[in-house]
Every structure is written in C-alpha cells, then in structure tokens.
Amino acid sequence: MINKIGQIMVYVNDQDAIAKFWTEKLGFIIKAEEDNGQGMRWIEIATSIDSETSIVLHNKEFVAKMSPGLHLGTPSLMFYSDNLEELRSDLSKKNVVVGEIVNMPSGKVFNFADDEENYFAVMEK
C-alpha cells in the first residue's frame, strides 16, 4: 500500500537554471545532486532538508533518449502556503511570472511559471 509521495520527477531543458530558479526565487534547497558518470544527472530539491517529498530535476533530452515512450510533460503540482498574498508579491518582485489570485471552492489559488514556462499552482492552506 502506498503511504506517501516521495519524489516528483520534473523534466527540464536546463537543470542548473531551473534549480537556481527554485532555490533563489522560491527558497527551496538542494537535497542532493547526482551524476552516474554515464550522462544521467539529477538534482533533488525540496522545501527543507527533512522534507519527505522532493522534486527531482532530470534532463529532458537525456530521458527522452533513454525512455522514448515516457511522457515528459510537466506534472500539475499544487503547493500550499500560509500567506498567499505575501508569496505572490514576493515572487512578482523576483520577476517570476505569476497569475492573479483566484477564489476557488477549496480556497484561494494563483499560478506561477519557472524560467522554462512550466506552470505550477499555490493554494492558501
């Protein structure tokens, strides 16, 4: 039986640039960076070192060659924040593309994009 989400794979064109985006603009940390010496490199990022769930940034081109049938689109991720307005304002000041705050039945939400135009959402919880 599955009891938690461990890692979410995100396939990107420029791992270093996207890792920099997440660490510098969203305050994530790099938990691990691995390279198997045969072209397979990944960067694991998370909200903290003890976070049980992390995002692993993989090189999209390399993964496409290794697994041609794999869907490489960006997963639709929903993050939570205690202060949506403050987070949106902070990201906007850091030149992150942010959407408007929208009231949904489950709460207030806005989206943001990384430097490769992958969109993610944040909900106030």
Short mmCIF file of N, CA and C in Angstrom, two decimals:
data_model
loop_
_atom_site.label_atom_id
_atom_site.label_comp_id
_atom_site.label_asym_id
_atom_site.label_seq_id
_atom_site.Cartn_x
_atom_site.Cartn_y
_atom_site.Cartn_z
N MET A 1 0.84 -1.18 0.00
CA MET A 1 0.00 0.00 0.00
C MET A 1 0.89 1.25 0.00
N ILE A 2 0.56 2.22 -0.81
CA ILE A 2 1.32 3.48 -0.86
C ILE A 2 0.92 4.33 0.34
N ASN A 3 1.92 4.89 1.04
CA ASN A 3 1.60 5.69 2.21
C ASN A 3 2.12 7.13 2.17
N LYS A 4 2.87 7.50 1.13
CA LYS A 4 3.29 8.90 0.98
C LYS A 4 3.89 9.10 -0.40
N ILE A 5 4.03 10.35 -0.80
CA ILE A 5 4.70 10.69 -2.05
C ILE A 5 6.15 11.00 -1.72
N GLY A 6 7.07 10.32 -2.38
CA GLY A 6 8.49 10.51 -2.10
C GLY A 6 9.12 11.56 -2.99
N GLN A 7 9.12 11.31 -4.31
CA GLN A 7 9.74 12.24 -5.25
C GLN A 7 8.83 12.46 -6.44
N ILE A 8 8.89 13.67 -6.96
CA ILE A 8 8.16 14.04 -8.17
C ILE A 8 9.21 14.37 -9.22
N MET A 9 9.15 13.70 -10.35
CA MET A 9 10.12 13.92 -11.41
C MET A 9 9.64 15.04 -12.33
N VAL A 10 10.50 16.01 -12.55
CA VAL A 10 10.21 17.12 -13.46
C VAL A 10 11.34 17.13 -14.50
N TYR A 11 10.96 17.07 -15.77
CA TYR A 11 11.92 17.01 -16.87
C TYR A 11 12.10 18.40 -17.45
N VAL A 12 13.35 18.88 -17.46
CA VAL A 12 13.64 20.25 -17.86
C VAL A 12 14.77 20.28 -18.87
N ASN A 13 14.89 21.40 -19.57
CA ASN A 13 15.95 21.56 -20.57
C ASN A 13 17.28 21.97 -19.94
N ASP A 14 17.23 22.77 -18.88
CA ASP A 14 18.44 23.28 -18.24
C ASP A 14 18.32 23.07 -16.73
N GLN A 15 18.86 21.96 -16.26
CA GLN A 15 18.74 21.60 -14.84
C GLN A 15 19.31 22.67 -13.92
N ASP A 16 20.47 23.20 -14.25
CA ASP A 16 21.11 24.19 -13.38
C ASP A 16 20.28 25.46 -13.28
N ALA A 17 19.77 25.94 -14.40
CA ALA A 17 18.96 27.17 -14.38
C ALA A 17 17.67 26.96 -13.60
N ILE A 18 17.04 25.82 -13.77
CA ILE A 18 15.78 25.57 -13.07
C ILE A 18 16.03 25.33 -11.58
N ALA A 19 17.12 24.66 -11.22
CA ALA A 19 17.47 24.51 -9.80
C ALA A 19 17.71 25.88 -9.17
N LYS A 20 18.37 26.75 -9.91
CA LYS A 20 18.62 28.12 -9.43
C LYS A 20 17.29 28.86 -9.24
N PHE A 21 16.36 28.69 -10.18
CA PHE A 21 15.04 29.30 -10.06
C PHE A 21 14.39 28.88 -8.74
N TRP A 22 14.32 27.58 -8.49
CA TRP A 22 13.64 27.06 -7.29
C TRP A 22 14.34 27.48 -6.01
N THR A 23 15.67 27.51 -6.00
CA THR A 23 16.39 27.85 -4.77
C THR A 23 16.41 29.35 -4.53
N GLU A 24 16.67 30.14 -5.55
CA GLU A 24 16.79 31.58 -5.36
C GLU A 24 15.45 32.30 -5.28
N LYS A 25 14.47 31.84 -6.03
CA LYS A 25 13.20 32.57 -6.07
C LYS A 25 12.13 31.98 -5.17
N LEU A 26 12.22 30.68 -4.88
CA LEU A 26 11.19 30.05 -4.05
C LEU A 26 11.72 29.55 -2.71
N GLY A 27 13.02 29.66 -2.49
CA GLY A 27 13.57 29.30 -1.20
C GLY A 27 13.75 27.81 -0.96
N PHE A 28 13.67 27.00 -2.01
CA PHE A 28 13.92 25.57 -1.87
C PHE A 28 15.42 25.35 -1.62
N ILE A 29 15.77 24.15 -1.18
CA ILE A 29 17.18 23.79 -1.00
C ILE A 29 17.50 22.61 -1.91
N ILE A 30 18.77 22.46 -2.22
CA ILE A 30 19.20 21.28 -2.97
C ILE A 30 19.53 20.20 -1.95
N LYS A 31 18.75 19.12 -1.97
CA LYS A 31 18.97 18.00 -1.05
C LYS A 31 20.08 17.09 -1.55
N ALA A 32 20.15 16.92 -2.86
CA ALA A 32 21.16 16.03 -3.44
C ALA A 32 21.36 16.38 -4.91
N GLU A 33 22.54 16.09 -5.38
CA GLU A 33 22.85 16.24 -6.80
C GLU A 33 23.67 15.02 -7.17
N GLU A 34 23.21 14.27 -8.15
CA GLU A 34 23.85 13.02 -8.50
C GLU A 34 24.18 12.98 -9.99
N ASP A 35 25.25 12.30 -10.32
CA ASP A 35 25.65 12.09 -11.71
C ASP A 35 26.23 10.68 -11.78
N ASN A 36 25.63 9.81 -12.59
CA ASN A 36 26.10 8.42 -12.64
C ASN A 36 27.33 8.25 -13.54
N GLY A 37 27.82 9.36 -14.11
CA GLY A 37 29.01 9.28 -14.95
C GLY A 37 28.73 8.80 -16.36
N GLN A 38 27.49 8.48 -16.66
CA GLN A 38 27.11 7.99 -17.99
C GLN A 38 26.05 8.90 -18.62
N GLY A 39 26.02 10.15 -18.17
CA GLY A 39 25.08 11.11 -18.73
C GLY A 39 23.81 11.31 -17.94
N MET A 40 23.54 10.45 -16.98
CA MET A 40 22.34 10.58 -16.16
C MET A 40 22.67 11.42 -14.94
N ARG A 41 22.09 12.62 -14.90
CA ARG A 41 22.32 13.56 -13.81
C ARG A 41 20.98 14.02 -13.29
N TRP A 42 20.87 14.18 -11.99
CA TRP A 42 19.63 14.72 -11.44
C TRP A 42 19.94 15.59 -10.25
N ILE A 43 19.04 16.55 -10.01
CA ILE A 43 19.15 17.47 -8.88
C ILE A 43 17.85 17.35 -8.08
N GLU A 44 18.00 17.03 -6.81
CA GLU A 44 16.83 16.87 -5.93
C GLU A 44 16.67 18.14 -5.10
N ILE A 45 15.50 18.75 -5.19
CA ILE A 45 15.21 19.97 -4.45
C ILE A 45 14.00 19.74 -3.56
N ALA A 46 13.93 20.50 -2.47
CA ALA A 46 12.81 20.37 -1.53
C ALA A 46 12.67 21.65 -0.73
N THR A 47 11.59 21.74 0.01
CA THR A 47 11.36 22.92 0.85
C THR A 47 12.30 22.95 2.05
N SER A 48 12.78 21.78 2.49
CA SER A 48 13.74 21.70 3.59
C SER A 48 14.49 20.38 3.49
N ILE A 49 15.59 20.26 4.22
CA ILE A 49 16.41 19.05 4.16
C ILE A 49 15.65 17.83 4.69
N ASP A 50 14.71 18.04 5.62
CA ASP A 50 13.98 16.92 6.18
C ASP A 50 12.60 16.72 5.54
N SER A 51 12.34 17.41 4.46
CA SER A 51 11.07 17.25 3.74
C SER A 51 10.95 15.82 3.22
N GLU A 52 9.78 15.23 3.41
CA GLU A 52 9.56 13.86 2.96
C GLU A 52 9.29 13.77 1.45
N THR A 53 8.87 14.88 0.86
CA THR A 53 8.59 14.90 -0.58
C THR A 53 9.56 15.88 -1.24
N SER A 54 10.11 15.49 -2.37
CA SER A 54 11.04 16.36 -3.08
C SER A 54 10.73 16.33 -4.58
N ILE A 55 11.30 17.30 -5.27
CA ILE A 55 11.21 17.38 -6.72
C ILE A 55 12.58 17.02 -7.27
N VAL A 56 12.62 16.13 -8.25
CA VAL A 56 13.89 15.74 -8.86
C VAL A 56 13.89 16.28 -10.28
N LEU A 57 14.87 17.13 -10.57
CA LEU A 57 15.01 17.74 -11.89
C LEU A 57 15.88 16.84 -12.76
N HIS A 58 15.30 16.37 -13.86
CA HIS A 58 16.02 15.50 -14.80
C HIS A 58 16.20 16.22 -16.13
N ASN A 59 17.23 15.86 -16.85
CA ASN A 59 17.48 16.41 -18.18
C ASN A 59 16.49 15.79 -19.16
N LYS A 60 15.62 16.62 -19.71
CA LYS A 60 14.55 16.16 -20.59
C LYS A 60 15.10 15.44 -21.83
N GLU A 61 16.12 15.99 -22.44
CA GLU A 61 16.69 15.39 -23.66
C GLU A 61 17.27 14.00 -23.38
N PHE A 62 18.02 13.88 -22.29
CA PHE A 62 18.62 12.60 -21.95
C PHE A 62 17.55 11.54 -21.65
N VAL A 63 16.55 11.92 -20.86
CA VAL A 63 15.48 10.98 -20.51
C VAL A 63 14.70 10.56 -21.75
N ALA A 64 14.49 11.48 -22.68
CA ALA A 64 13.77 11.15 -23.92
C ALA A 64 14.53 10.09 -24.72
N LYS A 65 15.86 10.17 -24.73
CA LYS A 65 16.67 9.18 -25.45
C LYS A 65 16.63 7.83 -24.73
N MET A 66 16.67 7.85 -23.40
CA MET A 66 16.69 6.62 -22.61
C MET A 66 15.33 5.91 -22.60
N SER A 67 14.25 6.71 -22.57
CA SER A 67 12.89 6.16 -22.47
C SER A 67 11.99 6.87 -23.47
N PRO A 68 12.08 6.51 -24.75
CA PRO A 68 11.35 7.24 -25.80
C PRO A 68 9.84 7.33 -25.59
N GLY A 69 9.23 6.39 -24.92
CA GLY A 69 7.78 6.41 -24.75
C GLY A 69 7.30 7.16 -23.52
N LEU A 70 8.23 7.66 -22.71
CA LEU A 70 7.87 8.33 -21.47
C LEU A 70 7.27 9.71 -21.74
N HIS A 71 6.18 10.02 -21.06
CA HIS A 71 5.57 11.35 -21.17
C HIS A 71 6.44 12.34 -20.39
N LEU A 72 6.94 13.35 -21.04
CA LEU A 72 7.87 14.29 -20.42
C LEU A 72 7.24 15.63 -20.06
N GLY A 73 5.92 15.72 -20.13
CA GLY A 73 5.24 16.95 -19.78
C GLY A 73 5.37 17.26 -18.30
N THR A 74 5.15 18.50 -17.95
CA THR A 74 5.24 18.93 -16.56
C THR A 74 4.03 18.44 -15.78
N PRO A 75 4.26 17.81 -14.62
CA PRO A 75 3.11 17.42 -13.81
C PRO A 75 2.42 18.65 -13.25
N SER A 76 1.15 18.53 -13.01
CA SER A 76 0.38 19.62 -12.43
C SER A 76 0.54 19.55 -10.92
N LEU A 77 1.38 20.40 -10.36
CA LEU A 77 1.67 20.38 -8.94
C LEU A 77 0.96 21.51 -8.22
N MET A 78 0.41 21.20 -7.05
CA MET A 78 -0.23 22.19 -6.20
C MET A 78 0.58 22.30 -4.91
N PHE A 79 1.11 23.48 -4.66
CA PHE A 79 1.83 23.74 -3.43
C PHE A 79 0.89 24.45 -2.46
N TYR A 80 1.22 24.44 -1.18
CA TYR A 80 0.44 25.14 -0.16
C TYR A 80 1.27 26.26 0.45
N SER A 81 0.57 27.32 0.85
CA SER A 81 1.21 28.45 1.52
C SER A 81 0.28 28.95 2.61
N ASP A 82 0.89 29.46 3.68
CA ASP A 82 0.10 30.06 4.76
C ASP A 82 -0.29 31.50 4.44
N ASN A 83 0.43 32.16 3.54
CA ASN A 83 0.15 33.56 3.21
C ASN A 83 0.30 33.76 1.71
N LEU A 84 -0.79 33.55 1.00
CA LEU A 84 -0.78 33.58 -0.46
C LEU A 84 -0.39 34.95 -1.02
N GLU A 85 -0.98 36.01 -0.46
CA GLU A 85 -0.72 37.35 -0.98
C GLU A 85 0.76 37.72 -0.84
N GLU A 86 1.34 37.41 0.32
CA GLU A 86 2.76 37.72 0.55
C GLU A 86 3.65 36.93 -0.41
N LEU A 87 3.36 35.65 -0.59
CA LEU A 87 4.16 34.82 -1.50
C LEU A 87 4.05 35.35 -2.93
N ARG A 88 2.84 35.64 -3.38
CA ARG A 88 2.66 36.15 -4.75
C ARG A 88 3.42 37.45 -4.95
N SER A 89 3.33 38.35 -3.97
CA SER A 89 4.04 39.62 -4.05
C SER A 89 5.55 39.41 -4.10
N ASP A 90 6.06 38.51 -3.25
CA ASP A 90 7.49 38.21 -3.22
C ASP A 90 7.98 37.65 -4.55
N LEU A 91 7.21 36.70 -5.12
CA LEU A 91 7.60 36.12 -6.40
C LEU A 91 7.57 37.16 -7.52
N SER A 92 6.56 38.01 -7.49
CA SER A 92 6.45 39.06 -8.50
C SER A 92 7.64 40.01 -8.44
N LYS A 93 8.08 40.36 -7.23
CA LYS A 93 9.25 41.23 -7.05
C LYS A 93 10.52 40.57 -7.57
N LYS A 94 10.54 39.24 -7.60
CA LYS A 94 11.69 38.48 -8.10
C LYS A 94 11.55 38.16 -9.59
N ASN A 95 10.62 38.86 -10.25
CA ASN A 95 10.38 38.72 -11.69
C ASN A 95 9.93 37.33 -12.10
N VAL A 96 9.21 36.66 -11.22
CA VAL A 96 8.59 35.39 -11.56
C VAL A 96 7.23 35.70 -12.18
N VAL A 97 6.88 35.00 -13.25
CA VAL A 97 5.56 35.17 -13.86
C VAL A 97 4.53 34.58 -12.92
N VAL A 98 3.61 35.42 -12.45
CA VAL A 98 2.56 34.96 -11.54
C VAL A 98 1.19 35.31 -12.11
N GLY A 99 0.21 34.47 -11.83
CA GLY A 99 -1.16 34.74 -12.23
C GLY A 99 -1.88 35.47 -11.12
N GLU A 100 -3.10 35.85 -11.42
CA GLU A 100 -3.94 36.51 -10.42
C GLU A 100 -4.40 35.51 -9.37
N ILE A 101 -4.70 36.00 -8.18
CA ILE A 101 -5.27 35.15 -7.14
C ILE A 101 -6.74 34.93 -7.48
N VAL A 102 -7.13 33.66 -7.47
CA VAL A 102 -8.49 33.27 -7.84
C VAL A 102 -9.14 32.57 -6.64
N ASN A 103 -10.38 32.89 -6.38
CA ASN A 103 -11.12 32.19 -5.32
C ASN A 103 -11.76 30.95 -5.90
N MET A 104 -11.34 29.80 -5.39
CA MET A 104 -11.89 28.52 -5.81
C MET A 104 -12.72 27.96 -4.65
N PRO A 105 -13.57 26.98 -4.91
CA PRO A 105 -14.35 26.41 -3.81
C PRO A 105 -13.48 25.87 -2.67
N SER A 106 -12.26 25.43 -3.00
CA SER A 106 -11.38 24.86 -1.97
C SER A 106 -10.44 25.89 -1.35
N GLY A 107 -10.44 27.13 -1.85
CA GLY A 107 -9.58 28.16 -1.31
C GLY A 107 -9.01 29.07 -2.38
N LYS A 108 -8.20 30.04 -1.93
CA LYS A 108 -7.57 30.98 -2.86
C LYS A 108 -6.34 30.32 -3.51
N VAL A 109 -6.15 30.58 -4.82
CA VAL A 109 -5.10 29.95 -5.60
C VAL A 109 -4.50 30.95 -6.58
N PHE A 110 -3.19 30.81 -6.86
CA PHE A 110 -2.60 31.50 -8.00
C PHE A 110 -1.58 30.56 -8.63
N ASN A 111 -1.20 30.84 -9.87
CA ASN A 111 -0.19 30.01 -10.52
C ASN A 111 1.07 30.84 -10.76
N PHE A 112 2.16 30.14 -11.00
CA PHE A 112 3.43 30.80 -11.34
C PHE A 112 4.16 29.90 -12.32
N ALA A 113 5.12 30.49 -13.04
CA ALA A 113 5.88 29.75 -14.04
C ALA A 113 7.36 29.81 -13.72
N ASP A 114 8.07 28.70 -14.01
CA ASP A 114 9.52 28.72 -13.90
C ASP A 114 10.10 29.35 -15.16
N ASP A 115 11.41 29.35 -15.29
CA ASP A 115 12.05 30.01 -16.43
C ASP A 115 11.90 29.28 -17.75
N GLU A 116 11.32 28.06 -17.72
CA GLU A 116 11.03 27.32 -18.95
C GLU A 116 9.52 27.29 -19.23
N GLU A 117 8.79 28.15 -18.55
CA GLU A 117 7.34 28.30 -18.71
C GLU A 117 6.56 27.05 -18.31
N ASN A 118 7.07 26.32 -17.32
CA ASN A 118 6.31 25.25 -16.69
C ASN A 118 5.49 25.91 -15.59
N TYR A 119 4.19 25.68 -15.58
CA TYR A 119 3.31 26.32 -14.63
C TYR A 119 2.97 25.42 -13.45
N PHE A 120 2.90 26.04 -12.26
CA PHE A 120 2.58 25.36 -11.02
C PHE A 120 1.56 26.22 -10.28
N ALA A 121 0.87 25.65 -9.31
CA ALA A 121 -0.15 26.39 -8.56
C ALA A 121 0.19 26.40 -7.08
N VAL A 122 -0.32 27.43 -6.40
CA VAL A 122 -0.16 27.55 -4.95
C VAL A 122 -1.54 27.86 -4.35
N MET A 123 -1.89 27.12 -3.31
CA MET A 123 -3.17 27.32 -2.62
C MET A 123 -2.90 27.72 -1.18
N GLU A 124 -3.71 28.65 -0.67
CA GLU A 124 -3.58 29.03 0.72
C GLU A 124 -4.23 27.97 1.59
N LYS A 125 -3.47 27.42 2.51
CA LYS A 125 -3.97 26.39 3.45
C LYS A 125 -3.67 26.81 4.84
#
